[in-house]
Structures are given as C-alpha cells and as structure tokens.
Coordinates of C-alpha atoms in Angstrom, one line a residue:
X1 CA 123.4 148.1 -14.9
X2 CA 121.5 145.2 -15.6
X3 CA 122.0 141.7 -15.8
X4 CA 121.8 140.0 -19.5
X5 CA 120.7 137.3 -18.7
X6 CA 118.2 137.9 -16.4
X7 CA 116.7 140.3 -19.0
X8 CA 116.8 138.1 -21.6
X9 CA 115.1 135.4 -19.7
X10 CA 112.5 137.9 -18.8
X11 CA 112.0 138.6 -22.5
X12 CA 111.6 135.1 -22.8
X13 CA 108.9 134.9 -19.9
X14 CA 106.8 138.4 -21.1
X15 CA 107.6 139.1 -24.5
X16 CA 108.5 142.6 -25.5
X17 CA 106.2 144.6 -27.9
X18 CA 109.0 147.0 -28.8
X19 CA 112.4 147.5 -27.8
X20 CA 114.4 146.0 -25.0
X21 CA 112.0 145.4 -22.0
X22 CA 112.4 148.5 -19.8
X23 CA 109.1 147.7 -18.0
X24 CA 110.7 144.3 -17.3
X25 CA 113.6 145.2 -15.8
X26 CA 112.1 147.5 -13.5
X27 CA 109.5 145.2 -12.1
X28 CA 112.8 142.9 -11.6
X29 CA 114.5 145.2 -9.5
X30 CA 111.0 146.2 -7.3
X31 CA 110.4 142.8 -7.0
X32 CA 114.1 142.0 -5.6
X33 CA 114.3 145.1 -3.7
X34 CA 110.4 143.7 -1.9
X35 CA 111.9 140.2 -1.3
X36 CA 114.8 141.5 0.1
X37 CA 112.4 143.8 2.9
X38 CA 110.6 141.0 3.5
X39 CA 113.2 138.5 3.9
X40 CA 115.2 140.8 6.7
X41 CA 111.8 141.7 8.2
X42 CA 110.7 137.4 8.8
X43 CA 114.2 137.2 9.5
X44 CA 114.1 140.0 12.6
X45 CA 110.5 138.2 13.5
X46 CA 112.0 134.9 13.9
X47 CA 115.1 136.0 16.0
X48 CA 112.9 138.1 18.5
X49 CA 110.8 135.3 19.1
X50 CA 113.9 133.1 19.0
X51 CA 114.9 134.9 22.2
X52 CA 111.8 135.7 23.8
X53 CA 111.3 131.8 24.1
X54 CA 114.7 131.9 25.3
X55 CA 116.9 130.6 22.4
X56 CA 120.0 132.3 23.0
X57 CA 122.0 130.5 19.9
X58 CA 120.5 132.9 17.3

C-alpha cells in the first residue's frame, strides 16, 4: 500500500524506464524507515543529555 502521490511525484523526480517505479517506492520506504531510526535515536541523545545537565522538563 503505497501512496499515489508520493509515487507519482517520485516518477516525476527519477523517471521510470518501464513500468510503475518499483525501485522508487522501495527506496521511499528505506529511506523513511532510516529517518525515522535516526530521528528517535537524536531524539533519545538529546533527552539523556537533557537530564544529565539536569533538565528535568524533558
């Protein structure tokens, strides 16, 4: 289950040779899936040091 859009618009950016992008899509979803892990791995970096400087807010 893929978005449309966001296929299309990926079309748009690297133009199929054949077909519906398959490649596409899949580098999509890797590259979502990355940003994601890094995102909540910064995110638990910045709250430990949040705390170990004694910031309790967070």
């Amino acid at each position: 289950m893929s978005s449309p859009t966001l296929s299309r618009s990926c079309e748009r950016a690297r133009p199929a040779r054949e077909g519906p992008s398959i490649e596409c899509d899949q580098f999509l979803r890797v590259t979502y899936a990355c940003t994601a892990l890094q995102f909540q791995w910064i995110l638990a970096q910045l709250v430990r040091t949040c705390r170990a400087a004694g910031q309790t807010w967070i």
